[in-house]
Every structure is written in C-alpha cells, then in structure tokens.
mmCIF file of C-alpha atoms in Angstrom:
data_model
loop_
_atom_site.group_PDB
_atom_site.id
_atom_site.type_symbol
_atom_site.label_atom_id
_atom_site.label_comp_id
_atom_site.label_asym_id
_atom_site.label_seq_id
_atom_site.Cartn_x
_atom_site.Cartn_y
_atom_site.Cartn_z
ATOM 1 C CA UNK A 161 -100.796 5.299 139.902
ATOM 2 C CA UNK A 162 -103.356 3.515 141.747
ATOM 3 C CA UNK A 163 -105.189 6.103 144.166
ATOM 4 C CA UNK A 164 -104.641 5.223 147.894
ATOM 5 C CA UNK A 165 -106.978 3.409 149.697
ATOM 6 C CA UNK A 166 -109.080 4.992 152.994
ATOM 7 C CA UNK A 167 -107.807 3.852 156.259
ATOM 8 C CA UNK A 168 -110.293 1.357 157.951
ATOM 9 C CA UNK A 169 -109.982 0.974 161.662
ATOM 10 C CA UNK A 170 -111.984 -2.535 161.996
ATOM 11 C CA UNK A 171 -113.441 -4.544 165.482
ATOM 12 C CA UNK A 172 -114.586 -7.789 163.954
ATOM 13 C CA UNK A 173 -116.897 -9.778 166.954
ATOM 14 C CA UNK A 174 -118.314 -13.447 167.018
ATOM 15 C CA UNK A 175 -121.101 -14.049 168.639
ATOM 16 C CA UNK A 176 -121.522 -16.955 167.010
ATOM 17 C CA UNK A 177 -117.888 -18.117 166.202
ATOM 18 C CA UNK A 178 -119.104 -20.873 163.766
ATOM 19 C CA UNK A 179 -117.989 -19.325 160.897
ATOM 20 C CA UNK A 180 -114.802 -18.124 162.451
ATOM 21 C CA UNK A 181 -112.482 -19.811 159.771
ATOM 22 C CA UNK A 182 -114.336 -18.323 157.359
ATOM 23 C CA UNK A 183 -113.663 -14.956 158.198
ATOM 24 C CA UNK A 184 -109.854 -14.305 158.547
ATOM 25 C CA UNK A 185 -109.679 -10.573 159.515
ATOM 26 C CA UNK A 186 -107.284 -9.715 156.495
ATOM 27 C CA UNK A 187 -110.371 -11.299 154.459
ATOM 28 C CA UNK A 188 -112.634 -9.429 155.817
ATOM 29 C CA UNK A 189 -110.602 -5.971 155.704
ATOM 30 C CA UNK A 190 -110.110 -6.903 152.123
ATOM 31 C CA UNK A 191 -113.538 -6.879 151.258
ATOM 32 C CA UNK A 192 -114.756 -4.086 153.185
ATOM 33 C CA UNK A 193 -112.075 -1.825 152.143
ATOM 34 C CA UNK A 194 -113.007 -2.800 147.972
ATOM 35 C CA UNK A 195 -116.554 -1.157 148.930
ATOM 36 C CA UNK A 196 -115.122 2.271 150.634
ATOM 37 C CA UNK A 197 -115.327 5.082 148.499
ATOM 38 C CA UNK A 198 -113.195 7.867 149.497
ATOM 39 C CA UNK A 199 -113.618 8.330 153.245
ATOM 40 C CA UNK A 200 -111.946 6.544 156.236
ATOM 41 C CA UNK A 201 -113.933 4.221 158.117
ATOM 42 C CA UNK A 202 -114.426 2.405 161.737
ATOM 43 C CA UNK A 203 -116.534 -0.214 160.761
ATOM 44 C CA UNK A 204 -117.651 -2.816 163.624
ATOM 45 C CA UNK A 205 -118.429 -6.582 161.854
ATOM 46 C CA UNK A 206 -120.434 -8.851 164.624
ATOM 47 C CA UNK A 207 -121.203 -12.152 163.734
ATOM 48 C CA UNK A 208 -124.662 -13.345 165.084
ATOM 49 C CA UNK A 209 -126.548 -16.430 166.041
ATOM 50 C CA UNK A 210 -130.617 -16.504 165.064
ATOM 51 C CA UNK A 211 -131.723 -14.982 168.381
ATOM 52 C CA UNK A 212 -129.783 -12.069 168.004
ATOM 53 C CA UNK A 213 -130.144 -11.432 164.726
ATOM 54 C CA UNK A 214 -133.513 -11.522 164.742
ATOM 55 C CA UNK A 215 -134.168 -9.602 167.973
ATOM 56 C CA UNK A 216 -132.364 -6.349 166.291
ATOM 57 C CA UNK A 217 -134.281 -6.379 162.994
ATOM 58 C CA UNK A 218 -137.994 -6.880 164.984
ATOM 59 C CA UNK A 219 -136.196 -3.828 167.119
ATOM 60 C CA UNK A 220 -134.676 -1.723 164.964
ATOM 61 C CA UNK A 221 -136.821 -2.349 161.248
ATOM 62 C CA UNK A 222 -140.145 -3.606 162.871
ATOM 63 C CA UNK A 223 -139.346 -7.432 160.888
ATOM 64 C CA UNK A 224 -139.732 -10.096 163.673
ATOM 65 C CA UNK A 225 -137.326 -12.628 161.463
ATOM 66 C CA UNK A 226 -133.130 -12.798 161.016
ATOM 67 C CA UNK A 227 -132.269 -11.221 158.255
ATOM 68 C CA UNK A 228 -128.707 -11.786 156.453
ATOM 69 C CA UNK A 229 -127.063 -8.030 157.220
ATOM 70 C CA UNK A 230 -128.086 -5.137 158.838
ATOM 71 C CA UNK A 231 -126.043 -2.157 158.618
ATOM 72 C CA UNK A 232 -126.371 0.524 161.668
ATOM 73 C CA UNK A 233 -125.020 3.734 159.797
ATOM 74 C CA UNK A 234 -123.850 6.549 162.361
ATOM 75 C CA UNK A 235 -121.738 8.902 160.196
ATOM 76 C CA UNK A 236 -120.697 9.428 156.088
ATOM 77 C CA UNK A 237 -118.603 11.801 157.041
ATOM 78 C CA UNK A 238 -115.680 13.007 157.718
ATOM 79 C CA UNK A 239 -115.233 8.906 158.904
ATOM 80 C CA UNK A 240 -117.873 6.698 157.859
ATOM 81 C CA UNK A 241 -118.835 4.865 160.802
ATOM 82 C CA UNK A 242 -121.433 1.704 161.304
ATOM 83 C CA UNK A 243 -122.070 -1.587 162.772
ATOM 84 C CA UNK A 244 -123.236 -4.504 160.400
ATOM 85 C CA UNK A 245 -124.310 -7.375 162.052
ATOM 86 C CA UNK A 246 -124.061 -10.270 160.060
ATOM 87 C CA UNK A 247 -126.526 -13.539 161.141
ATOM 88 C CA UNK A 248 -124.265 -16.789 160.877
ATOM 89 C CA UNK A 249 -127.194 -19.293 160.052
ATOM 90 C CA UNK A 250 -129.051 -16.913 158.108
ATOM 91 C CA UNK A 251 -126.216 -16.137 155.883
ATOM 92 C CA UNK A 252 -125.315 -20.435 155.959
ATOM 93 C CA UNK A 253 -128.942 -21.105 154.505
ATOM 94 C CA UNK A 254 -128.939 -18.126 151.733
ATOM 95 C CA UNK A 255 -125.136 -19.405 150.522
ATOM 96 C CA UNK A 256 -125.943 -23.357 150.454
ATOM 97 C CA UNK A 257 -129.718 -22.288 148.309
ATOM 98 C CA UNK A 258 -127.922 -20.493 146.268
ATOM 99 C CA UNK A 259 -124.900 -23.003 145.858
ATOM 100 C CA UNK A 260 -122.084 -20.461 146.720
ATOM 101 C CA UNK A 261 -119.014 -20.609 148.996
ATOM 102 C CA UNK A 262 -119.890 -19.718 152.541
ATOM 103 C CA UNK A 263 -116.828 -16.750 152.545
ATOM 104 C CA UNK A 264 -118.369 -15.303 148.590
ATOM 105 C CA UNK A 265 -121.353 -14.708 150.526
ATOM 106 C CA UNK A 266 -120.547 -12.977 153.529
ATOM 107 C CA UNK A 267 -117.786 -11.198 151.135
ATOM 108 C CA UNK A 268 -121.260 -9.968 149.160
ATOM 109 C CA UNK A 269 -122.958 -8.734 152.394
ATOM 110 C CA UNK A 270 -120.422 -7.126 153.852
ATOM 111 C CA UNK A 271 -119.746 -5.166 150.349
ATOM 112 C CA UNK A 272 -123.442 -4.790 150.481
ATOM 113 C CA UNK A 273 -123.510 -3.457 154.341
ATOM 114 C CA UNK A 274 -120.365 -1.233 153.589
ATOM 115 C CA UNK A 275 -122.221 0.513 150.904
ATOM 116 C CA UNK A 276 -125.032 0.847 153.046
ATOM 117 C CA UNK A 277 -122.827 2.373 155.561
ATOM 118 C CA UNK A 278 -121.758 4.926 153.218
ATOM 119 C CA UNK A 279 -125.293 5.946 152.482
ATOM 120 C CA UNK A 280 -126.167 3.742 149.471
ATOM 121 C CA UNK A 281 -129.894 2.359 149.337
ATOM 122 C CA UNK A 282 -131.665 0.002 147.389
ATOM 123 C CA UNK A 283 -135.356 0.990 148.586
ATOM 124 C CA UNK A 284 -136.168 3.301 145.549
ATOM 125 C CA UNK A 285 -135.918 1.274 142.258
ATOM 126 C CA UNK A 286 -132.948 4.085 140.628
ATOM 127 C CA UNK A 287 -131.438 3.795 143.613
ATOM 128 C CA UNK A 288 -131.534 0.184 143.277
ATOM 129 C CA UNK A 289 -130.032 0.358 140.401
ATOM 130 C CA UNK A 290 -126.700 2.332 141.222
ATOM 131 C CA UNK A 291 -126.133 0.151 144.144
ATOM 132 C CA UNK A 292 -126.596 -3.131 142.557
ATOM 133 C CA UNK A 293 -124.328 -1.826 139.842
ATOM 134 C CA UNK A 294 -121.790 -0.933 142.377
ATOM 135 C CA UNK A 295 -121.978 -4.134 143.911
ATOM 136 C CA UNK A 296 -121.278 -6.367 141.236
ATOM 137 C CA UNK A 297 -118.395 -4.005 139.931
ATOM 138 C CA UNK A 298 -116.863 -4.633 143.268
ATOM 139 C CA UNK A 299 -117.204 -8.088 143.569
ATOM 140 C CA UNK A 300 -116.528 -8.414 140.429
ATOM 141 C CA UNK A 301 -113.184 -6.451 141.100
ATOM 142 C CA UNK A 302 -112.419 -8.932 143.767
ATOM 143 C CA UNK A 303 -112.758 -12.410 141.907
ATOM 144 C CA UNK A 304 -116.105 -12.977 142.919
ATOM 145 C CA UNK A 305 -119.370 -13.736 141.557
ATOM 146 C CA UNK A 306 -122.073 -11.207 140.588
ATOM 147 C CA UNK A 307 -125.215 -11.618 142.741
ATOM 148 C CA UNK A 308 -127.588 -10.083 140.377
ATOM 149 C CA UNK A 309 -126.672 -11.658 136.944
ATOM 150 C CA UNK A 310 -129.514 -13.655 135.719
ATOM 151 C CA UNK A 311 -128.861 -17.282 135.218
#
C-alpha cells in the first residue's frame, strides 16, 4: 500500500502571468507534493517578472541579479512552510539554453525549492550530493528529465 501523501495547502501568485498556461495549479500541486517528505506543507508559489526577482535576491542573498528560484523557508516542522519565488524570464532563458520544455523546468525548480523548503542544501559538496540525488529520483519519478546527468 502506497503511504499517504502530506496535505499541501498551496497560494500560487502571478506577478508576471506570462507563463500562466504553463502552470495549471493541479500541475503545480503535483510536483510540489512528489518533493514533500513526510510533513504537511503551506507552500506560497509567486511567479515573478526581472525586477522583482532580482530586487529580493540583491535583498535577501546580497546577489544584485534574478536568479531562477529562491526559496524563503519559515518552518520544517510540524508544517513545512515557505515562499519560492520563481522569476518568469529567468526561468524562460535557462529552459530554451538548455532545450527543455518551459513546464520540465519550472517542475525542476519547484522540486528543487520544495526541498529547500524542507531544509535540504546544496552549499556543502555531501550535501550536494544527497540533494541532487533526491532531485533526480523525483523527477525522475514524475516522467521528467534528470538535470544533473551528464550528456
């Protein structure tokens, strides 16, 4: 029997609403709730033009650039609860270089934000390591491409 799946209360915003078709809810749900471990969540998604995007990363990280995902983390438990704030054109540029679907790529970073949100990092090289596997085992999982095979 297939263990039940964590209850995932989820706002999904857009800022900029040009990737709106993109990102049916149920899609999005889907994805996020493949990357929760064990723990419910109330995850916020908000979909962000360049301006925005990169204002919160110079704020928040110190980068003055938009960067694809940022995941605000405010609780692993007893709920895990975060923001990510996806930038639209960022996340356009990064799937057309590397010759991917626009939806397998946000699917990616919001599996990558959600792990994030649960406390996974990818700054130390073994931690790295356990994320990225985690990543592609979940992508895998959902029919979609791994992002850290080597071609």
């Amino acid at each position: 029997m297939a263990a039940a799946r964590p209850e995932l209360s989820l706002s999904l915003q857009f800022a900029d609403p040009a990737h709106r078709a993109e990102l049916p809810r149920h899609k999005v749900r889907r994805w996020i709730r493949a990357a929760l471990e064990e723990l419910p969540a109330e995850i916020t998604v908000r979909i962000v033009g360049e301006e925005e995007g990169r204002s919160l990363n110079r704020e928040f990280r110190g980068k003055d650039y938009a960067t694809n995902v940022l995941t605000f983390d405010y609780a692993h438990e007893p709920v895990v609860a975060a923001d990510l704030v996806l930038c639209a054109p960022v996340v356009a540029r990064e799937a057309a270089e590397m010759k991917l679907p626009l939806a397998d790529h946000y699917a990616h970073l919001l599996v990558h934000g959600t792990l994030h949100a649960q406390g996974f990092d990818h700054e130390q090289d073994d931690e790295a390591e356990v994320m990225e596997a985690r990543e592609t085992e979940i992508l895998l999982g959902l029919g979609l491409h791994d992002p850290y095979a080597k071609d």
